[in-house]
Short mmCIF file of C-alpha atoms and ligand atoms in Angstrom, two decimals:
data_model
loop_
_atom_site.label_atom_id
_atom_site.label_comp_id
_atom_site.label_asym_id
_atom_site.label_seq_id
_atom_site.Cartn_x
_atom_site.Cartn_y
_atom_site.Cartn_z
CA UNK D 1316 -83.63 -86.27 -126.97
CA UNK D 1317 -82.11 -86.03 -123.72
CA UNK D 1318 -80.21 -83.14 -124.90
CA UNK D 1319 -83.14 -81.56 -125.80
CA UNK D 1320 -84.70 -82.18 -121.89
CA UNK D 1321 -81.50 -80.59 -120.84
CA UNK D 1322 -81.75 -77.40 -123.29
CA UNK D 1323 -85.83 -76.82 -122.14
CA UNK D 1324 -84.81 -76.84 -118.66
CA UNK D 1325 -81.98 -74.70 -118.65
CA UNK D 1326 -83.96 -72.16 -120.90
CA UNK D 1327 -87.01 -72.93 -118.69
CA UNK D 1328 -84.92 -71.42 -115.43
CA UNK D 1329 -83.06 -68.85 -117.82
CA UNK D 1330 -86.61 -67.74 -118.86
CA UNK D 1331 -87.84 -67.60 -114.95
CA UNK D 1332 -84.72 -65.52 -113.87
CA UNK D 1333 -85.47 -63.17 -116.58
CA UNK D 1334 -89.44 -62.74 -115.53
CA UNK D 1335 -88.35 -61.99 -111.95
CA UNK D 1336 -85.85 -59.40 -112.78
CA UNK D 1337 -82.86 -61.32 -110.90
CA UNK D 1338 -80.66 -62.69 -113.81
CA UNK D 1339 -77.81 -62.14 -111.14
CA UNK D 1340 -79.60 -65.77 -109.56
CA UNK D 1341 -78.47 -68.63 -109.93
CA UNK D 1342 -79.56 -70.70 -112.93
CA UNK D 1343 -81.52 -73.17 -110.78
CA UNK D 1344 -84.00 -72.02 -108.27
CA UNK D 1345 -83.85 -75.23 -106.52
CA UNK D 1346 -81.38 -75.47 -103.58
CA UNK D 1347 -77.61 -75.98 -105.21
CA UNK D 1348 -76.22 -79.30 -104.00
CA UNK D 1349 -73.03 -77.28 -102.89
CA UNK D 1350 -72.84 -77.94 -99.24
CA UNK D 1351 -69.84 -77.67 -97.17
CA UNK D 1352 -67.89 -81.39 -96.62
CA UNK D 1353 -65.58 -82.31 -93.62
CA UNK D 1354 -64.63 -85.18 -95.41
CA UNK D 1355 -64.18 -85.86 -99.40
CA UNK D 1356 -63.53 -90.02 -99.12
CA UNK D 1357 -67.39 -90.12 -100.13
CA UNK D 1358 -67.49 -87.51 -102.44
CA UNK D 1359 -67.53 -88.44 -106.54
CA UNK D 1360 -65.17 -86.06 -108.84
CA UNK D 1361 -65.34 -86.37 -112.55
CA UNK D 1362 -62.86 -85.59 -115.00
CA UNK D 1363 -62.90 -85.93 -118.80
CA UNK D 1364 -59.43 -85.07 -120.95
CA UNK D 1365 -59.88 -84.82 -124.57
CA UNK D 1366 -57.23 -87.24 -125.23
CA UNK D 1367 -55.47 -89.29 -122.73
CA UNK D 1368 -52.47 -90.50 -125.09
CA UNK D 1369 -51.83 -86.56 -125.36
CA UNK D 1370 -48.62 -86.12 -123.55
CA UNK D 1371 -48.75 -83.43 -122.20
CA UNK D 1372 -52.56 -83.82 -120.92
CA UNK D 1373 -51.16 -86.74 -119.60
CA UNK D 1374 -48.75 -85.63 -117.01
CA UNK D 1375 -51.55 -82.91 -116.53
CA UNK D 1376 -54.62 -85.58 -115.56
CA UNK D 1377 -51.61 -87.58 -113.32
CA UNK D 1378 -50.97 -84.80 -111.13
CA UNK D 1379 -55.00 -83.87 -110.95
CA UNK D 1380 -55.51 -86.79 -109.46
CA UNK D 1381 -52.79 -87.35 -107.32
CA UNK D 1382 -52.93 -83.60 -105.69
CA UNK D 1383 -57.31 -84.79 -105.14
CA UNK D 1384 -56.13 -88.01 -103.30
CA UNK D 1385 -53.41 -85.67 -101.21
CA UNK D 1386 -56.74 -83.43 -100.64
CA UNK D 1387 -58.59 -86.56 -99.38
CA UNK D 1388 -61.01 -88.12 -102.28
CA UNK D 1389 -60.83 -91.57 -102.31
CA UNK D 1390 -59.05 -92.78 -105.67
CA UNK D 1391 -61.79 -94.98 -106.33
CA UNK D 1392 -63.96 -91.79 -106.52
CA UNK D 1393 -61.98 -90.49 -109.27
CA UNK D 1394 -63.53 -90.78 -111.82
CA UNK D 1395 -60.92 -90.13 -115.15
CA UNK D 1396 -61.74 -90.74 -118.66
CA UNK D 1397 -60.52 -90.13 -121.98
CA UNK D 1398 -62.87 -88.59 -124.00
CA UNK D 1399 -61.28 -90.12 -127.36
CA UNK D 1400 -60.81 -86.35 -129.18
CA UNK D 1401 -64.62 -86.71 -129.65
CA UNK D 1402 -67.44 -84.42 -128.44
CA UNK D 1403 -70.26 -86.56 -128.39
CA UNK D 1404 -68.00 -89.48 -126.65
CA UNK D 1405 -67.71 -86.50 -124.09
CA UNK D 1406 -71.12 -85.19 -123.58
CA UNK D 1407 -72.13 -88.71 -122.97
CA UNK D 1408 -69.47 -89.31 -120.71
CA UNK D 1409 -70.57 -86.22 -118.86
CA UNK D 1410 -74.20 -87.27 -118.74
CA UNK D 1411 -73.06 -90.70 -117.63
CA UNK D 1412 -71.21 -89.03 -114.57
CA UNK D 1413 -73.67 -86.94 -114.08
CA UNK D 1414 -75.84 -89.46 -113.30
CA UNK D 1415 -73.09 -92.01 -111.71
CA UNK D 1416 -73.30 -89.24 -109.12
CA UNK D 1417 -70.15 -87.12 -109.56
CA UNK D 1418 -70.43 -83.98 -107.12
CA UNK D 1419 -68.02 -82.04 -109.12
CA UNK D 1420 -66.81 -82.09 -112.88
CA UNK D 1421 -63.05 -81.00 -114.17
CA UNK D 1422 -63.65 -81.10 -118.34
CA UNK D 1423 -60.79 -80.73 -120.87
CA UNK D 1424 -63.37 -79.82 -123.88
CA UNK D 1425 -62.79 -81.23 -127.00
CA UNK D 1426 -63.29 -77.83 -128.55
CA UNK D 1427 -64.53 -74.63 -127.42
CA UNK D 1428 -68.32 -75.39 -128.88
CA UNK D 1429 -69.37 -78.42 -127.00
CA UNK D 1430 -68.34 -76.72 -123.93
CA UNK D 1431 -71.70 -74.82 -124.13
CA UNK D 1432 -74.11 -78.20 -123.90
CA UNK D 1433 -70.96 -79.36 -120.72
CA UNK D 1434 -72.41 -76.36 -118.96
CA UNK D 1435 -75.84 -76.57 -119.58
CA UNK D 1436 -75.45 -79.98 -118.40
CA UNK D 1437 -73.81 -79.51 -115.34
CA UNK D 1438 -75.42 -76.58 -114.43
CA UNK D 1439 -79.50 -78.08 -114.35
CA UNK D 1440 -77.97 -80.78 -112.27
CA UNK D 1441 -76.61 -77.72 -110.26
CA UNK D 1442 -73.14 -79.28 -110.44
CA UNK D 1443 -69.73 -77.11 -110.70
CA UNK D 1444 -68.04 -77.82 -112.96
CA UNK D 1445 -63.88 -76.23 -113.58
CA UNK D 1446 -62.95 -75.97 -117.20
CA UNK D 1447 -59.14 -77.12 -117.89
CA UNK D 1448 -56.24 -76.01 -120.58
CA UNK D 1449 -58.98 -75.79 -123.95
CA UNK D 1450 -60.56 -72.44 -123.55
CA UNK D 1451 -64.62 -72.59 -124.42
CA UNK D 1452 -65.88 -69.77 -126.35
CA UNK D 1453 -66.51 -66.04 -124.73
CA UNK D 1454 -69.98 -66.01 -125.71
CA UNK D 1455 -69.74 -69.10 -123.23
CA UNK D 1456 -67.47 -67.53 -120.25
CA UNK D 1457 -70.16 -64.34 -120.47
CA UNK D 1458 -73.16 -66.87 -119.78
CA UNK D 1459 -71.67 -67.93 -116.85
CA UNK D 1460 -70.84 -64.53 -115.62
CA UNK D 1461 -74.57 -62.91 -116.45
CA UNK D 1462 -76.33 -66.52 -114.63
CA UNK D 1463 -73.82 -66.78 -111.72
CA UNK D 1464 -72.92 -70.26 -112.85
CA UNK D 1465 -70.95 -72.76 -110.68
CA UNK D 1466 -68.47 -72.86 -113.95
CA UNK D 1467 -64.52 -71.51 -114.17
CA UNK D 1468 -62.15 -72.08 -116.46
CA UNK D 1469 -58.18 -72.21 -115.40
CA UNK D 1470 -55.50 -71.65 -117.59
CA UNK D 1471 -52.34 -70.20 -118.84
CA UNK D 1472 -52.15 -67.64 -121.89
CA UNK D 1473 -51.38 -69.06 -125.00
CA UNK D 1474 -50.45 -65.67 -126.24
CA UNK D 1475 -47.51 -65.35 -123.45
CA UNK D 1476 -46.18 -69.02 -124.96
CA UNK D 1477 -46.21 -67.70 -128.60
CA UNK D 1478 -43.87 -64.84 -127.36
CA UNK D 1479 -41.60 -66.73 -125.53
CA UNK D 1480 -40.64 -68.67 -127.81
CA UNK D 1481 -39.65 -65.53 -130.16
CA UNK D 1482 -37.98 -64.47 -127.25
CA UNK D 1483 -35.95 -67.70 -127.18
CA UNK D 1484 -34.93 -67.38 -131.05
CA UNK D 1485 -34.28 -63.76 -130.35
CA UNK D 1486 -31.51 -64.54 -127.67
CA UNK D 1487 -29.00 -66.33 -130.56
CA UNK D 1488 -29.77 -62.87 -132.61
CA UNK D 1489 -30.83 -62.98 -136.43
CA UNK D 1490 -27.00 -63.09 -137.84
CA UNK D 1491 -26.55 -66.83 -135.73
CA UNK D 1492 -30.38 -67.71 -137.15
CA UNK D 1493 -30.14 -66.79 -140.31
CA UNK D 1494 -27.13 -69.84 -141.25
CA UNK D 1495 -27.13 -69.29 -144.95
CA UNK D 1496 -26.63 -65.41 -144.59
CA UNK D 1497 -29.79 -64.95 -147.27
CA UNK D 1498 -30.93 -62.02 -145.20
CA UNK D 1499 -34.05 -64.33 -144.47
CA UNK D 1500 -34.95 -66.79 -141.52
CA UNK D 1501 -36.28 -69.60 -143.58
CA UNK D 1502 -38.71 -71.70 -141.03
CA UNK D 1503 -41.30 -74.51 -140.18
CA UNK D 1504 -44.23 -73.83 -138.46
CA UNK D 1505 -45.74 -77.29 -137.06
CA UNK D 1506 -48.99 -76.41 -135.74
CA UNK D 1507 -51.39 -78.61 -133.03
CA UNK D 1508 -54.61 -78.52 -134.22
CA UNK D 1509 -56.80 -76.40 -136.23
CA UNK D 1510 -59.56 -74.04 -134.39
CA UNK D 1511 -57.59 -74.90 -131.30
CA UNK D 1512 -56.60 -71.47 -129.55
CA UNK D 1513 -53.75 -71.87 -127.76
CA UNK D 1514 -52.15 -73.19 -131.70
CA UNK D 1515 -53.73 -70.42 -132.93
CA UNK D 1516 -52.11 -68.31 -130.61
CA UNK D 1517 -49.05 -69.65 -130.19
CA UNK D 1518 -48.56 -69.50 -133.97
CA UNK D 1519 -49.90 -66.32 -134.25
CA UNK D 1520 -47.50 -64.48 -131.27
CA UNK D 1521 -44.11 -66.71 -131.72
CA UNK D 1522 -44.08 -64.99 -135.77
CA UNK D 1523 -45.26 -61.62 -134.67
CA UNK D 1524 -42.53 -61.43 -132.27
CA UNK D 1525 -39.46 -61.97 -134.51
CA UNK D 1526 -41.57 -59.47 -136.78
CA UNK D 1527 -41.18 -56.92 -134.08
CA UNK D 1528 -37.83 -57.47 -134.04
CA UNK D 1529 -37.44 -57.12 -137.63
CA UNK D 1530 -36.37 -59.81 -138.61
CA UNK D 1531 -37.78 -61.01 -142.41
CA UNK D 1532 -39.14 -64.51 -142.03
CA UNK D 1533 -39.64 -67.18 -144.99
CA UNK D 1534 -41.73 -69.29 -143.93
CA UNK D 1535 -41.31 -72.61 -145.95
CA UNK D 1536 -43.58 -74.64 -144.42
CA UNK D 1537 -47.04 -74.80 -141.87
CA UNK D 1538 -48.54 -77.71 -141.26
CA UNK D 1539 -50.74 -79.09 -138.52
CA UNK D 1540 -49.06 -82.04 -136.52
CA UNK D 1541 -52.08 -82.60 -133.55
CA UNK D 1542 -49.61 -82.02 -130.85
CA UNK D 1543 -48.17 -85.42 -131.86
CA UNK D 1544 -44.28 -86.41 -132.24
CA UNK D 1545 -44.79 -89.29 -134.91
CA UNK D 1546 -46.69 -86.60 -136.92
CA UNK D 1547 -44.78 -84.02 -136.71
CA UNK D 1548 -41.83 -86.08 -137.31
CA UNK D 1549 -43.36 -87.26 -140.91
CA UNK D 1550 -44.09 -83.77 -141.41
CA UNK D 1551 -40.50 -81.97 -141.12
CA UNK D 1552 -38.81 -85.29 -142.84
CA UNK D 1553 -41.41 -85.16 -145.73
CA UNK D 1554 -40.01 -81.17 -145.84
CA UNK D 1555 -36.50 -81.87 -145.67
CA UNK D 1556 -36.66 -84.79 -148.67
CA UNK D 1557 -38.46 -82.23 -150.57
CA UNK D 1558 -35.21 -80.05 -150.64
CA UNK D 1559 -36.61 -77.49 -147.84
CA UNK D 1560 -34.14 -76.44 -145.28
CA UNK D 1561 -35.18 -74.64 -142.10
CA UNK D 1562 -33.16 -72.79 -140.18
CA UNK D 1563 -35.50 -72.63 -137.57
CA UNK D 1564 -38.82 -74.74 -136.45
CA UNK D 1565 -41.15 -73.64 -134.45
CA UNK D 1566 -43.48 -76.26 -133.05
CA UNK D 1567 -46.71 -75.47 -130.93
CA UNK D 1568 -45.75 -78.12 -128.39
CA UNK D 1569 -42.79 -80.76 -127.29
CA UNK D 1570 -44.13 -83.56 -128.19
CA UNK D 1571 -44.07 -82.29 -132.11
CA UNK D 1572 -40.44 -80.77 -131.51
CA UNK D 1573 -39.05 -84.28 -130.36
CA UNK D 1574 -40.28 -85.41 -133.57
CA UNK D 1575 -38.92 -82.47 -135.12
CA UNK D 1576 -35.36 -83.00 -134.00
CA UNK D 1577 -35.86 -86.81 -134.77
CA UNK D 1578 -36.25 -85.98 -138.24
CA UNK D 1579 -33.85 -83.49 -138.27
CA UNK D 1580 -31.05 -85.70 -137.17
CA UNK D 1581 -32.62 -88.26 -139.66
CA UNK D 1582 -31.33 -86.08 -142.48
CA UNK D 1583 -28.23 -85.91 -141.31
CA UNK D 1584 -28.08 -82.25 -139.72
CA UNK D 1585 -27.76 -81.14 -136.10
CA UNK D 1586 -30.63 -79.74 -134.36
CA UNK D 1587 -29.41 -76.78 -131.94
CA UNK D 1588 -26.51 -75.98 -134.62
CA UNK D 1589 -27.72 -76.29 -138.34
CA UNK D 1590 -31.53 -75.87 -137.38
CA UNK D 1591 -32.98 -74.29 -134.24
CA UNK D 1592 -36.19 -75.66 -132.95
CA UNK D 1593 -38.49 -74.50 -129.92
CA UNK D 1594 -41.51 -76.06 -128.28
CA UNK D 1595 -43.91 -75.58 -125.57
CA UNK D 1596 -44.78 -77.56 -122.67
CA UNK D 1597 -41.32 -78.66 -120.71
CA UNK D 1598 -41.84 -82.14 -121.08
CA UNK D 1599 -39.28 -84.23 -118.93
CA UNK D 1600 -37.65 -85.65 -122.15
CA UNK D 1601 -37.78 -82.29 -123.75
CA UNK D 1602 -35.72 -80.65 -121.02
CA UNK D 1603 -33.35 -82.98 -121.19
CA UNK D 1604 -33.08 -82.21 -124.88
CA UNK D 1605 -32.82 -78.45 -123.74
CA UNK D 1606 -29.53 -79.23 -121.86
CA UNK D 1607 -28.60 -81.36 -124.39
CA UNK D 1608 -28.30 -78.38 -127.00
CA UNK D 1609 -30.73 -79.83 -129.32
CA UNK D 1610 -33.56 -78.14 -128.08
CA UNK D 1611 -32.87 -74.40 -128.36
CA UNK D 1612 -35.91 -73.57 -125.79
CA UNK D 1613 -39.20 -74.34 -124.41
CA UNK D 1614 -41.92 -72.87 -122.55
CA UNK D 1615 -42.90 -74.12 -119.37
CA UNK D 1616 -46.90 -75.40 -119.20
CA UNK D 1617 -47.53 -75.27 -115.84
CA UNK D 1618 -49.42 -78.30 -115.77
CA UNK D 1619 -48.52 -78.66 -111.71
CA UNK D 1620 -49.80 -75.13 -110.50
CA UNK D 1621 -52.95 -75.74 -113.23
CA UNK D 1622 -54.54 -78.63 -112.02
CA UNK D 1623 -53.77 -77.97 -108.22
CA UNK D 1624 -55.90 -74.80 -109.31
CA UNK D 1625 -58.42 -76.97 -111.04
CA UNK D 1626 -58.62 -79.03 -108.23
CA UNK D 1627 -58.68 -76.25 -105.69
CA UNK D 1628 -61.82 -74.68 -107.83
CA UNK D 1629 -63.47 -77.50 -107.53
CA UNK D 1630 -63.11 -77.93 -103.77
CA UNK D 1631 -64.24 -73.90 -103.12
CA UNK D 1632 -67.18 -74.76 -105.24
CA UNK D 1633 -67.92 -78.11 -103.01
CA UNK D 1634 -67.90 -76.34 -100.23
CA UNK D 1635 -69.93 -73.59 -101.54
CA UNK D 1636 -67.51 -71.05 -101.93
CA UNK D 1637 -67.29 -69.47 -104.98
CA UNK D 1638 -63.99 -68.65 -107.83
CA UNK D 1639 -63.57 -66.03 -110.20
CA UNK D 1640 -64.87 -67.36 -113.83
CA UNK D 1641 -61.11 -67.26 -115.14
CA UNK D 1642 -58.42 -68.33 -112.83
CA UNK D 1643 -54.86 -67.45 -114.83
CA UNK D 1644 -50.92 -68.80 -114.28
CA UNK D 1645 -47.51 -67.92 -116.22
CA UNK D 1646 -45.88 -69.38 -118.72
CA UNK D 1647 -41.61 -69.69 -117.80
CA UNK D 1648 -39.24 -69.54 -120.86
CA UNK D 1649 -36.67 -72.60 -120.43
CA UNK D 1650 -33.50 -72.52 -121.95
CA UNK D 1651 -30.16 -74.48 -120.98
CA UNK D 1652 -29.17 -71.75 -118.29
CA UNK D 1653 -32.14 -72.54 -116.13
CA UNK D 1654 -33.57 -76.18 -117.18
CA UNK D 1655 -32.08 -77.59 -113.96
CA UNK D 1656 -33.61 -74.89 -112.01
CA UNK D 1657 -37.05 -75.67 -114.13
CA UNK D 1658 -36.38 -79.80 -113.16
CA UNK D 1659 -36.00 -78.93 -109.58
CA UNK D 1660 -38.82 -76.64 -109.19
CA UNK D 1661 -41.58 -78.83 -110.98
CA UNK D 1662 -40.63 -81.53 -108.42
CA UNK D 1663 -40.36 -79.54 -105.23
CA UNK D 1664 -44.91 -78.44 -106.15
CA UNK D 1665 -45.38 -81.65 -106.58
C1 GAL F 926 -51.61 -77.49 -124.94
C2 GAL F 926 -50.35 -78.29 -124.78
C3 GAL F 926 -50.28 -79.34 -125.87
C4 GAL F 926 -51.55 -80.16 -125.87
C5 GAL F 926 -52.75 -79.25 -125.95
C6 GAL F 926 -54.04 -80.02 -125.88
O1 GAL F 926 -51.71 -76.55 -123.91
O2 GAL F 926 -49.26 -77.43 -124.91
O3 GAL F 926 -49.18 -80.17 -125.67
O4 GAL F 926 -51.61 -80.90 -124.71
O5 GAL F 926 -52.72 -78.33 -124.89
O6 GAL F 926 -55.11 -79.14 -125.95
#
């Protein structure tokens, strides 16, 4: 029902917009709540992450909040919660912030659908509102371009992941990847989750890349692990007893390549010598596997620049300065030549 009210008014200003020839207005008529602040102690933030167990949103949703309380909001203000990989647990939680007062909103959507009731959402309440790392759909990013929404979306581009981590394989050359000299690089794919784009992506650019190279590819095995080490781990060990043997595994994130070289090691062969595996993310533990030699690469998320630019959106909007709808950063390829260098310069943003 309330979802309903929400839809009616939104259309209800769309409508007006339309009838006055000025869709370039914003979506409300009434006076946007956006008004410059010489002091954020008072001011309420919200933040929803699909998933707080996720790893890597984890380290993510840390820094957000610690770069906001090194920009002045009070702690207590902060308003972080885990949105249980549910979209109605999130639109609720939105509402409920909505009304708890939250002046700005930070939203790691589920998917890329219920991103379009977020907006509508935020935007009757005339509240900004900063989209993080789970891209909503274009259809969705145009909307907020034709009304002039309060609405970005910050990112890096899953694409640029997918190829670095060809790139990575393509260092060691096809004659060191291809161990049983079958002419063939016979691999895993461990995916993160379906209909989620930067997997899709990721997936999609990492195989098209050794393609390019020529390389032929067997692909022995692609299964979807939800960005999660246990899973993953299950998966590649359920492989291996099966009598598959990889000589390379590509995994959409760290978390699923830990698991990955877990199980490897499990059936008694050496990750970063009988099988090569690559991941995304740079998790702490997964660097240290990268100087290790068991990781042959990752890809650096830059989780540090993203939410400082998350949080940074937020604040222009707050003080009613606008953002461009998509704010972009780079991916960096890690491998054991530069991991310290990667170490040393995610500490010194911080
Ligand atoms: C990706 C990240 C994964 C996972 C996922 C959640 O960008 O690499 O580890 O956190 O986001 O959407």
């Amino acid at each position: 029902m309330k979802k309903k009210m929400v839809c009616y008014i939104v259309m209800a200003a769309l409508m007006l917009s339309l009838l006055v020839g000025c869709s370039s207005e914003k979506i409300s008529d009434s006076t946007p709540e956006s008004v410059a602040y010489s002091s954020y102690s008072d001011v309420k933030i919200g933040i929803c992450i699909y998933q707080l167990a996720d790893n890597f949103m984890s380290l993510f949703s840390n820094e957000l909040v610690s770069y906001l309380v090194s920009k002045g909001f009070s702690r207590d203000n902060i308003i972080l919660l885990g949105s249980a990989n549910n979209d109605s647990v999130q639109l609720s939680q939105v509402e409920e912030l909505i009304a708890g007062g939250a002046k700005a909103l930070i939203i790691n959507p589920v998917n890329s659908s219920v991103a379009h009731s977020i907006t509508d959402l935020a935007a009757s309440h005339n509240i900004p509102l900063v989209y993080i790392n789970r891209e909503p759909s274009g259809d969705e990013e145009n909307r907020w371009e034709s009304y002039q929404l309060d609405v970005c979306y910050v990112v890096c581009d899953a694409r640029q992941s997918g190829i670095y981590q060809g790139e990575l394989l393509l260092t060691l050359g096809n004659k060191a990847l291809d161990r049983n000299g079958d002419g063939k690089i016979q691999y895993f794919m461990i995916e993160g989750a379906p209909e989620n784009i930067d997997a899709g992506y990721r997936t999609l650019y990492s195989v098209s890349t050794l393609k390019n190279a020529d390389l032929q590819l067997d692909c022995l095995l692609d299964e979807v692990g939800n960005w999660d080490c246990a899973t993953a781990q299950l998966i590649v060990r359920k492989g291996i007893k099966e009598g598959l043997i990889p000589e390379v595994i590509i995994c959409n994130n760290d978390a699923m390549a830990l698991g990955a070289i877990e199980a490897v090691e499990q059936a008694g062969l050496k990750p970063g010598e009988d099988v090569y595996v690559v991941g995304v993310d740079a998790l702490p533990e997964a660097i240290e596997m990268v100087q290790e030699g068991k990781l042959l690469g990752t890809v650096y998320n830059d989780y540090v620049l993203q939410s400082h630019l998350a949080a940074d959106a937020a604040i222009n909007y707050l003080q009613g300065n606008g953002n461009e709808h998509y704010i972009g950063c780079d991916y960096v390829k890690v491998n054991r030549d530069n991991a310290q260098d990667i170490i040393d310069a995610i500490n010194n943003k911080k």
